[in-house]
mmCIF file of C-alpha atoms in Angstrom:
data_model
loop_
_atom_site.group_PDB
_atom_site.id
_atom_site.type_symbol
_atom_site.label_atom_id
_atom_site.label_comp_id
_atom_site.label_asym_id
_atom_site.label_seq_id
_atom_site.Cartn_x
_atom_site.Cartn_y
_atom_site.Cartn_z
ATOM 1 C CA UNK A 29 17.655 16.931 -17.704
ATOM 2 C CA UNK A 30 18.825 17.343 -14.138
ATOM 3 C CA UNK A 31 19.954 14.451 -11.774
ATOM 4 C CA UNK A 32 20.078 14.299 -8.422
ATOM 5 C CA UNK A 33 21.791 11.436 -6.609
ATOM 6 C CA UNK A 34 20.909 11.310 -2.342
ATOM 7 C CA UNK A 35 23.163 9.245 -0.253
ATOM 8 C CA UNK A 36 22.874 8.700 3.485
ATOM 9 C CA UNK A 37 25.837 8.754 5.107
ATOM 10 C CA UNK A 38 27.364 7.052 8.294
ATOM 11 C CA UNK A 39 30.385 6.180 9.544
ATOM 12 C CA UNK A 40 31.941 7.071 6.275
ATOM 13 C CA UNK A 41 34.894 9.478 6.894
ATOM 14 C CA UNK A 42 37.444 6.933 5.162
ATOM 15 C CA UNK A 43 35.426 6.664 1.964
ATOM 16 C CA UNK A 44 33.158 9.782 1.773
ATOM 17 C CA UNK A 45 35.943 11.264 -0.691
ATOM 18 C CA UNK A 46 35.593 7.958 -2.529
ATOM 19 C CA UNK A 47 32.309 7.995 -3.264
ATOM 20 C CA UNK A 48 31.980 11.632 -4.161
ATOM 21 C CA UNK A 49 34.569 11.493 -6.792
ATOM 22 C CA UNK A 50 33.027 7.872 -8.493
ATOM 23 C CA UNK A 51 29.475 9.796 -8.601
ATOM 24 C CA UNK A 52 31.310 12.629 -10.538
ATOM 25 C CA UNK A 53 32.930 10.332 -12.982
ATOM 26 C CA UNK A 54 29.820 8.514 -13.725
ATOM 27 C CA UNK A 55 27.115 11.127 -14.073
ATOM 28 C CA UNK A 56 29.062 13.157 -15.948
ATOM 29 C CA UNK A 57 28.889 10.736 -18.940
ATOM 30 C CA UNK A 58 25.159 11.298 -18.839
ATOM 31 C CA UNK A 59 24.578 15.425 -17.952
ATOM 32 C CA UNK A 60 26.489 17.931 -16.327
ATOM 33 C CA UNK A 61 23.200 19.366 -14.533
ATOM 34 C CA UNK A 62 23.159 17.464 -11.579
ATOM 35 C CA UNK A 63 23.788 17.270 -7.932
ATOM 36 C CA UNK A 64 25.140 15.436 -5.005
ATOM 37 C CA UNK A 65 23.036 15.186 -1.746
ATOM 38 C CA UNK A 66 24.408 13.500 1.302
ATOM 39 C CA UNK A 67 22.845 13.621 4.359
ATOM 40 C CA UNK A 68 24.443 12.970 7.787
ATOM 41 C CA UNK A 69 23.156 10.597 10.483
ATOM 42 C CA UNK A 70 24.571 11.939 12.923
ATOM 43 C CA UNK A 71 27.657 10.022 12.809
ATOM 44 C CA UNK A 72 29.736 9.475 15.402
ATOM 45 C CA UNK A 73 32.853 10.000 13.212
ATOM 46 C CA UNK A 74 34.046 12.789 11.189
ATOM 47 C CA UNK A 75 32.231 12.474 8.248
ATOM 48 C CA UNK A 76 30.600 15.739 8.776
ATOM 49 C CA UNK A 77 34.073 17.434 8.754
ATOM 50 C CA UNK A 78 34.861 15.957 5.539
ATOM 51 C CA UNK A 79 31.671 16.338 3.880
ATOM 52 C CA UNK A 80 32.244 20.037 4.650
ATOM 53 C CA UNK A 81 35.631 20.134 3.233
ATOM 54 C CA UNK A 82 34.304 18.897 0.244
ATOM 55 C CA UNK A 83 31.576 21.247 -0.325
ATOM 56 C CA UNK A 84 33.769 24.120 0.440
ATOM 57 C CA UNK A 85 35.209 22.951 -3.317
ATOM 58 C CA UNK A 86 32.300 21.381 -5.058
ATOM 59 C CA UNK A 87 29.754 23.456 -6.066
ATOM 60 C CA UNK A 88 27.858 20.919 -6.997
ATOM 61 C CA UNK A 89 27.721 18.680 -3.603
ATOM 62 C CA UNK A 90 24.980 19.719 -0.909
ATOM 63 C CA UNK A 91 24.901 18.474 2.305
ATOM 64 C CA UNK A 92 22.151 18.041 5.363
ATOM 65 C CA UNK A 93 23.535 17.492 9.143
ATOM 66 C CA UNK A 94 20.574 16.080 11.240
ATOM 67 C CA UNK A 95 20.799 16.907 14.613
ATOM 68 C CA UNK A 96 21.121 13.372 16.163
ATOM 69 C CA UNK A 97 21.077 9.501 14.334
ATOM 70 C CA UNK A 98 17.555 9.168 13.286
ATOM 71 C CA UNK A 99 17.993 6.333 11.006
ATOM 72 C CA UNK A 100 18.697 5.228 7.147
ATOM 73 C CA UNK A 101 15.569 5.871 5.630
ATOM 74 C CA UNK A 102 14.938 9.179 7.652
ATOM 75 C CA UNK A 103 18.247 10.540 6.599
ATOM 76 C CA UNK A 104 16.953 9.082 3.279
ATOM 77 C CA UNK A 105 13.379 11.300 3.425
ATOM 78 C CA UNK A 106 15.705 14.559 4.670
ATOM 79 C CA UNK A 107 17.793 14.404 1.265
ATOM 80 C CA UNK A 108 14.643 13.422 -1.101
ATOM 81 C CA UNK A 109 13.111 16.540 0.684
ATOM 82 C CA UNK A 110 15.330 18.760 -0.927
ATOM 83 C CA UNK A 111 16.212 17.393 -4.485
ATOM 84 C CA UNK A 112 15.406 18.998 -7.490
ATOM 85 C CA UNK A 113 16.409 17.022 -10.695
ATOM 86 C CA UNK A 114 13.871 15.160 -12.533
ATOM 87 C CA UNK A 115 15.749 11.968 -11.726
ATOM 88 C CA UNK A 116 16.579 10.933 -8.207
ATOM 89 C CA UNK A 117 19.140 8.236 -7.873
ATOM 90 C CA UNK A 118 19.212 7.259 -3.909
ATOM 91 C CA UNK A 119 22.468 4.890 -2.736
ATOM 92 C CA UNK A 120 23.733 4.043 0.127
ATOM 93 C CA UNK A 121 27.273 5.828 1.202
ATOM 94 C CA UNK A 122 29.512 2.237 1.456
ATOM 95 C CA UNK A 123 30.502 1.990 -1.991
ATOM 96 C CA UNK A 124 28.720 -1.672 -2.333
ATOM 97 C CA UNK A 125 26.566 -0.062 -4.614
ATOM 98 C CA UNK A 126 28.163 0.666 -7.488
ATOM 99 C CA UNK A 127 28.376 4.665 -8.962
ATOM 100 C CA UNK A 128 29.482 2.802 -12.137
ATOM 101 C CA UNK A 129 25.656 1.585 -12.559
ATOM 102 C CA UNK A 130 24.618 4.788 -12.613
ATOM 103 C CA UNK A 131 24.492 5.176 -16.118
ATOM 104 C CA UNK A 132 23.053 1.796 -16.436
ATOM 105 C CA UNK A 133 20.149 2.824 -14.772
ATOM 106 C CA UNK A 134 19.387 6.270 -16.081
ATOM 107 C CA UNK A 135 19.713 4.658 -19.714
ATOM 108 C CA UNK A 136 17.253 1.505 -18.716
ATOM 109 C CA UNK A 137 14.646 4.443 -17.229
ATOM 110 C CA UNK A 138 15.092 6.244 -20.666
ATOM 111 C CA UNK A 139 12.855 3.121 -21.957
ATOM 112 C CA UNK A 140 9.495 4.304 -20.200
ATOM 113 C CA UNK A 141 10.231 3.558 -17.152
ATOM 114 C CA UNK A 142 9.494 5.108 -13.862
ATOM 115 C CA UNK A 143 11.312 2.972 -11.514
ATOM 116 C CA UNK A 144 14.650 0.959 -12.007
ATOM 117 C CA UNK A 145 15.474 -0.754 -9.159
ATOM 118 C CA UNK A 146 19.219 -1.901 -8.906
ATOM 119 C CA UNK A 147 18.835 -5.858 -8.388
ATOM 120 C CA UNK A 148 21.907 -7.319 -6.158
ATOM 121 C CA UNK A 149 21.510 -10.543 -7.933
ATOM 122 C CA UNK A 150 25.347 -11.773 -5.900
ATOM 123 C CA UNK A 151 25.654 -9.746 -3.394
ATOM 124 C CA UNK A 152 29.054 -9.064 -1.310
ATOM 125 C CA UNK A 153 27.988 -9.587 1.802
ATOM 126 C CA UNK A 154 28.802 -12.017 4.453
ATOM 127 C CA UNK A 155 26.569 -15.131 4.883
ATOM 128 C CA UNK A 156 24.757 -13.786 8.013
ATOM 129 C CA UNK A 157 23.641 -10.295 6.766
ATOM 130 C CA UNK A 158 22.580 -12.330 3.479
ATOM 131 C CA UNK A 159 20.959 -14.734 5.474
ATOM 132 C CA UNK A 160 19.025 -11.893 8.146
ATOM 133 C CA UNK A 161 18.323 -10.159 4.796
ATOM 134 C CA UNK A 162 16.341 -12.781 3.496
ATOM 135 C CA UNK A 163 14.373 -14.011 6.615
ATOM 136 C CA UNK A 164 13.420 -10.700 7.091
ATOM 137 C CA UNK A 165 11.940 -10.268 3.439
ATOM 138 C CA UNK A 166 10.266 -13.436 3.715
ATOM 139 C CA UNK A 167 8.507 -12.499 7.308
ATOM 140 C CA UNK A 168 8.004 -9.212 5.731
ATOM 141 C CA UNK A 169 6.567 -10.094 2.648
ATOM 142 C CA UNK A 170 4.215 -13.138 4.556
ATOM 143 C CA UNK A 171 2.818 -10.619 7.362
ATOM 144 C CA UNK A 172 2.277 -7.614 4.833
ATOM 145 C CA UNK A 173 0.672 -10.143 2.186
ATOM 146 C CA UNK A 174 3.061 -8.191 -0.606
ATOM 147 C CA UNK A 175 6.125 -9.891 -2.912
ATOM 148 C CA UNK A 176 9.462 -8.668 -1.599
ATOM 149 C CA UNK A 177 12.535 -9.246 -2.962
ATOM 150 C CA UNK A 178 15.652 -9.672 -0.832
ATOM 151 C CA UNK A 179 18.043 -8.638 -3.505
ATOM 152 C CA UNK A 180 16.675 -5.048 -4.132
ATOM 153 C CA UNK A 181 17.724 -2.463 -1.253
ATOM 154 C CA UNK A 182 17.383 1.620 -1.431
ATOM 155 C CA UNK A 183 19.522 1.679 -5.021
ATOM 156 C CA UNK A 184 17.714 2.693 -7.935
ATOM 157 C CA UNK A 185 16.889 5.746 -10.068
ATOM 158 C CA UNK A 186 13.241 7.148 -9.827
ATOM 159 C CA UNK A 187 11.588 10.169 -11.622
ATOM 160 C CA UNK A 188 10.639 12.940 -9.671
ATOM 161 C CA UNK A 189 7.019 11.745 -9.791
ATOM 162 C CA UNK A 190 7.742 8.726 -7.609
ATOM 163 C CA UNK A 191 9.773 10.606 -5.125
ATOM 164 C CA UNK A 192 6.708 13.235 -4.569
ATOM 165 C CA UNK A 193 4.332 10.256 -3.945
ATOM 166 C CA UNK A 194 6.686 8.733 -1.345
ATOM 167 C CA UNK A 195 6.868 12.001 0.043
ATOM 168 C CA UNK A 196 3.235 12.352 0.495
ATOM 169 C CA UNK A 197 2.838 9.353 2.691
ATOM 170 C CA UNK A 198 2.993 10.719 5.867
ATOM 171 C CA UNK A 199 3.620 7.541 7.713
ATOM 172 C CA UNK A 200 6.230 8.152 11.094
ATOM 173 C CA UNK A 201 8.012 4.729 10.188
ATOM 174 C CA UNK A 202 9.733 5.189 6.786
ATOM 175 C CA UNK A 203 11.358 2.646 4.454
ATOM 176 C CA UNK A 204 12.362 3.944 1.721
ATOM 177 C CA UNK A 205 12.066 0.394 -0.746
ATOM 178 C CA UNK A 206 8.661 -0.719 0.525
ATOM 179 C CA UNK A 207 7.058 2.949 0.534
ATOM 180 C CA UNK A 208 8.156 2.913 -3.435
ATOM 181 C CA UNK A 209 6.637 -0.482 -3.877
ATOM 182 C CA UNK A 210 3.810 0.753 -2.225
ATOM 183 C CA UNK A 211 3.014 4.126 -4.376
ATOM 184 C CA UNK A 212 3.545 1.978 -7.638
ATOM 185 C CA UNK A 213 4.159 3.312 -11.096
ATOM 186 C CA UNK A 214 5.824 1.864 -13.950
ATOM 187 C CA UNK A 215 8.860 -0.065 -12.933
ATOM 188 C CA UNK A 216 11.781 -2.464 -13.883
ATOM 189 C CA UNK A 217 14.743 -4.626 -12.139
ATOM 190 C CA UNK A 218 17.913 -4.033 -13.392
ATOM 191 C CA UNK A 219 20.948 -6.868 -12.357
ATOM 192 C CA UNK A 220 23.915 -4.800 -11.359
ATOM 193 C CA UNK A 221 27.191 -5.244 -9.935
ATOM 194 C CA UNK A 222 27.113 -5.188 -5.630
ATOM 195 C CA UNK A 223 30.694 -4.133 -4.910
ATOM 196 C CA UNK A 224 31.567 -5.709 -1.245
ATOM 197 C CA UNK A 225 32.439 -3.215 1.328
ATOM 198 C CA UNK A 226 35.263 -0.700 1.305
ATOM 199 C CA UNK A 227 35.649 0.038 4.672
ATOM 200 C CA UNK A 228 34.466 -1.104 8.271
ATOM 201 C CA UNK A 229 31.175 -2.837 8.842
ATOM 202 C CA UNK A 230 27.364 -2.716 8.728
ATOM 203 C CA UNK A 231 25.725 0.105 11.295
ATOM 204 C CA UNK A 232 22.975 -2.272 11.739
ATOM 205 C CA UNK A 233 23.337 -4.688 14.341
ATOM 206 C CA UNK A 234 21.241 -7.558 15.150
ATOM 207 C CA UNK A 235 19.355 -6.116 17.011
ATOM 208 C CA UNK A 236 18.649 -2.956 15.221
ATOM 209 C CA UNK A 237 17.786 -5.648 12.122
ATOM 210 C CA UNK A 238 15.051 -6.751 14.239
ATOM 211 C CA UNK A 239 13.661 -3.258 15.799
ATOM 212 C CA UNK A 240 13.557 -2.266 12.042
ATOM 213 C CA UNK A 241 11.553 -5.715 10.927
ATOM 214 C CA UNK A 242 9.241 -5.427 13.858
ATOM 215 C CA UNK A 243 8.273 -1.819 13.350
ATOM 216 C CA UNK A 244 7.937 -2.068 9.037
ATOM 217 C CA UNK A 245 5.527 -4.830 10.211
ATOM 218 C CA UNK A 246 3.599 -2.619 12.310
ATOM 219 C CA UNK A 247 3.989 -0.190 10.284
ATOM 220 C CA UNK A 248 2.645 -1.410 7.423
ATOM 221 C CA UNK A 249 0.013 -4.472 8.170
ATOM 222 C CA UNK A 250 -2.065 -5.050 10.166
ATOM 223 C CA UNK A 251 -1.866 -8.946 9.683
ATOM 224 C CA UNK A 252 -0.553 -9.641 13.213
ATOM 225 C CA UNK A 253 -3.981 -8.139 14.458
ATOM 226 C CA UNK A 254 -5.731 -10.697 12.187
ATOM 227 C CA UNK A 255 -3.794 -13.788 13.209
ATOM 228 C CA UNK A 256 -4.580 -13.334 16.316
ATOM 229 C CA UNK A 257 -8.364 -13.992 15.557
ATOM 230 C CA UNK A 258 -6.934 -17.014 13.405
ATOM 231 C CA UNK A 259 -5.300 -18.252 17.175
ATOM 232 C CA UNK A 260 -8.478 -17.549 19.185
ATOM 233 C CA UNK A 261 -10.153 -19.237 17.052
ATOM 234 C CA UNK A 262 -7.878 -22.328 16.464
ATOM 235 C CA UNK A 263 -7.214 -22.612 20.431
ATOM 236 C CA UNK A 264 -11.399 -22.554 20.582
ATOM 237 C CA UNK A 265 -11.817 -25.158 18.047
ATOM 238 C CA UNK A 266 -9.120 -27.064 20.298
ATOM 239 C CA UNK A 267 -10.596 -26.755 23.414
ATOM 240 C CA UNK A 268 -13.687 -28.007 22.533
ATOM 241 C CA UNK A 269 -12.280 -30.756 20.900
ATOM 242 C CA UNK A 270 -10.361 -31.774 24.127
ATOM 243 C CA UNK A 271 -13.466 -30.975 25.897
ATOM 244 C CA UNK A 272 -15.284 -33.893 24.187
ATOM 245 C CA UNK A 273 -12.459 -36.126 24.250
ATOM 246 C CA UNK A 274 -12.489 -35.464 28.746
ATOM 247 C CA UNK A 275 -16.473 -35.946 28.835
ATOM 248 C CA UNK A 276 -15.709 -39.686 26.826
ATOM 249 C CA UNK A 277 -12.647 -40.176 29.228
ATOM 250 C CA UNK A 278 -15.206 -39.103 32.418
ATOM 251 C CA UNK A 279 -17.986 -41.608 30.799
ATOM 252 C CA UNK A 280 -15.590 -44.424 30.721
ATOM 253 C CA UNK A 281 -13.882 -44.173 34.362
ATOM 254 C CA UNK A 282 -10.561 -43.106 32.621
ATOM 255 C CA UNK A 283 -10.108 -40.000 34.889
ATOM 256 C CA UNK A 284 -8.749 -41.054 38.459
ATOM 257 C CA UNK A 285 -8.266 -37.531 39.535
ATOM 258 C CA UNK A 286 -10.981 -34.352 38.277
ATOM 259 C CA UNK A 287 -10.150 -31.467 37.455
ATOM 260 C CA UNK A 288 -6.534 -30.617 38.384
ATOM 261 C CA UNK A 289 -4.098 -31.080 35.137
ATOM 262 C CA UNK A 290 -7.304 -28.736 33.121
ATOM 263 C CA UNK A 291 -7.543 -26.037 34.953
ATOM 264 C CA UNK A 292 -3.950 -25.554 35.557
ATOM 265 C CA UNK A 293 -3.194 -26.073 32.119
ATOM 266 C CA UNK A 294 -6.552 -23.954 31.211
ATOM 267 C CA UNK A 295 -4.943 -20.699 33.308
ATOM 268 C CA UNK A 296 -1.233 -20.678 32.281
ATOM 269 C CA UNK A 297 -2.115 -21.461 28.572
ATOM 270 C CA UNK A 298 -4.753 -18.979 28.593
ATOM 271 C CA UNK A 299 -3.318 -16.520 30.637
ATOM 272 C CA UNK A 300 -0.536 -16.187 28.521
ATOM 273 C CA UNK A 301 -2.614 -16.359 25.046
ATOM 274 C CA UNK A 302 -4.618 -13.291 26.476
ATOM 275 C CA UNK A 303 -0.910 -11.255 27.323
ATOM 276 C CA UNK A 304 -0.079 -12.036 23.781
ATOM 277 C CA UNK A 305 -2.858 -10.727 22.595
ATOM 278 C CA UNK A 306 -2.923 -7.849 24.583
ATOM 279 C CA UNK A 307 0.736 -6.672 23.944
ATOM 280 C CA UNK A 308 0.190 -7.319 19.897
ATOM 281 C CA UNK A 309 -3.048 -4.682 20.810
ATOM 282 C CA UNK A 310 -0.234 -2.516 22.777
ATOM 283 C CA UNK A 311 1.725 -2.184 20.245
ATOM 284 C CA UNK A 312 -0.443 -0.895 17.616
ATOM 285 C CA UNK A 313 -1.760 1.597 20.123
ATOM 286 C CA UNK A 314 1.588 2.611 21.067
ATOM 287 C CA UNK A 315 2.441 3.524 16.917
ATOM 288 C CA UNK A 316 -0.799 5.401 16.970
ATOM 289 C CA UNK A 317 0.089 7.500 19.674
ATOM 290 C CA UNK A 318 3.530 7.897 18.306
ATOM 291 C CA UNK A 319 1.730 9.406 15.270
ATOM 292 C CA UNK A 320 -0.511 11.823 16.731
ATOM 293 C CA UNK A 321 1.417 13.358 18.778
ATOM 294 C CA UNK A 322 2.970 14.643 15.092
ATOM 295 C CA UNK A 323 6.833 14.883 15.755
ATOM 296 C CA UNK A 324 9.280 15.748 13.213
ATOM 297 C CA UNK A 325 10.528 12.300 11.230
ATOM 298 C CA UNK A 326 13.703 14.092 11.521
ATOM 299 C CA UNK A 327 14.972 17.308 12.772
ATOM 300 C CA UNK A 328 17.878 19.062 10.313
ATOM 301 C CA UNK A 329 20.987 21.129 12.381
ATOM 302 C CA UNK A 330 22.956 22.175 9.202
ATOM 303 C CA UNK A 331 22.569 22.877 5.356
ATOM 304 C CA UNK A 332 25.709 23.519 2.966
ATOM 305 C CA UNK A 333 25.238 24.660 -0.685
ATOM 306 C CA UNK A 334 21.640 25.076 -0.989
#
């Protein structure tokens, strides 16, 4: 029963050695027919030189260069492209999670199970990425009307099935854990132990955190478009109401001066309720256009041992 574990990698010349060798010494307690994917973001260090060192020895490590840093979950799609074992166990290449689950997880899927995601239930990480982690599963999860579940990132093991599904959705915006949840099947959480992080810091920045939560939202709801008719709506409802409560002011000599706070207030609150609306409208557009004009998710430079 082949394996095949994909791991993205970035900025991850000090520990790429590292994580090769614990993947070795884990998966070979459960089969020797497996293999190693990692896929290069185009990192800025020289993780490609050392990935290429490595396969030079390792028959049984692949690698994938893409030609520039598309992103996680695009390096991600670029290594689930090519795997071949009936199993595919994605990670991430920073060592928090743990190759020593990996048995773990292949024995829980052995019970029926399609999907075993690797739940973080204490995580390593420093109270603001645990705390941007959450809020953006909780705005996720509220504009895409689905349960999400802060502690469960790309680790897992899923059968072959699963990855073929993901595969199928053709969507230009990918992430990887809410395209799984999204395809279904037969799955389980698993609590496992998050390592903290061997070496440097997280690629994503605060503002790449938020570039990624705005366009998974986009992406995959169209909820903003609907509380927008929720706003119209409300700020109707409110206008009329204030509407009534001016004609009783008018009726009782309350107003000294007509007309002047309303309508200024009237145009500036309008005015920039009907931007709002229009750049939420924009935006969607602008994703659509992205998507027809059918580029490559991402574009691959290099392929070792395949």
């Amino acid at each position: 029963m082949k394996i095949s574990i994909v791991s993205p990698v970035y900025l991850a010349e000090k520990i790429v050695d590292e994580l090769v060798s614990k993947i070795h010494e884990y998966t070979a307690t459960i089969t020797l027919d497996y293999e190693i994917i990692l896929v290069e973001d185009g990192s800025p260090d020289n993780s490609w030189k050392k990935i290429e060192d490595l396969c030079q020895r390792d028959s049984k490590l692949k690698a994938i260069k893409l030609s520039r840093n598309f992103g996680q979950h695009y390096a991600i799609t670029a290594g689930l492209q090519c795997t071949t074992g009936k199993w595919v166990i994605v990670m991430d290449c920073d060592l928090q999670d743990n190759p020593e689950e990996i048995p773990n997880l292949f024995q829980k899927a052995q019970e029926g199970f399609d999907i075993v995601y690797a739940q973080r239930k204490l995580r390593q990480d420093n109270f603001f990425k645990r705390l941007s982690s959450n809020l953006f599963y909780k705005t996720f999860g509220y504009l895409t009307d689905s349960e999400q579940d802060a502690s469960i990132a790309n680790f897992g093991i899923y059968k072959q099935e699963v990855i073929k599904a993901v595969l199928a959705m053709k969507d230009h915006i990918r992430f990887f854990p809410t395209m799984v949840q999204w395809v279904g099947f037969n799955s389980v959480k698993l609590e496992v132990k998050h390592n903290s992080r061997e070496e440097g810091t997280s690629s994503y920045s605060w503002k790449s955190l938020l570039k990624l939560a705005f366009n998974n939202i986009i992406s995959f709801s169209d909820k903003p478009l609907r509380l927008t008719i929720q706003l119209g709506f409300s700020i109707s409802l409110l206008s009329f109401i204030g509407g009534l409560f001016y004609i009783f002011q008018y009726f009782n000599g309350q107003i000294k001066v007509l007309g002047f706070a309303s309508i200024i207030i009237s145009i500036c609150f309008f005015s920039g309720l009907i931007i709002f609306i229009l750049g939420i409208i924009g935006v969607y557009l602008g994703k659509t256009f992205d998507r027809v004009k059918e580029r490559p998710t991402y574009i691959t430079s290099k392929k070792i041992n395949f």
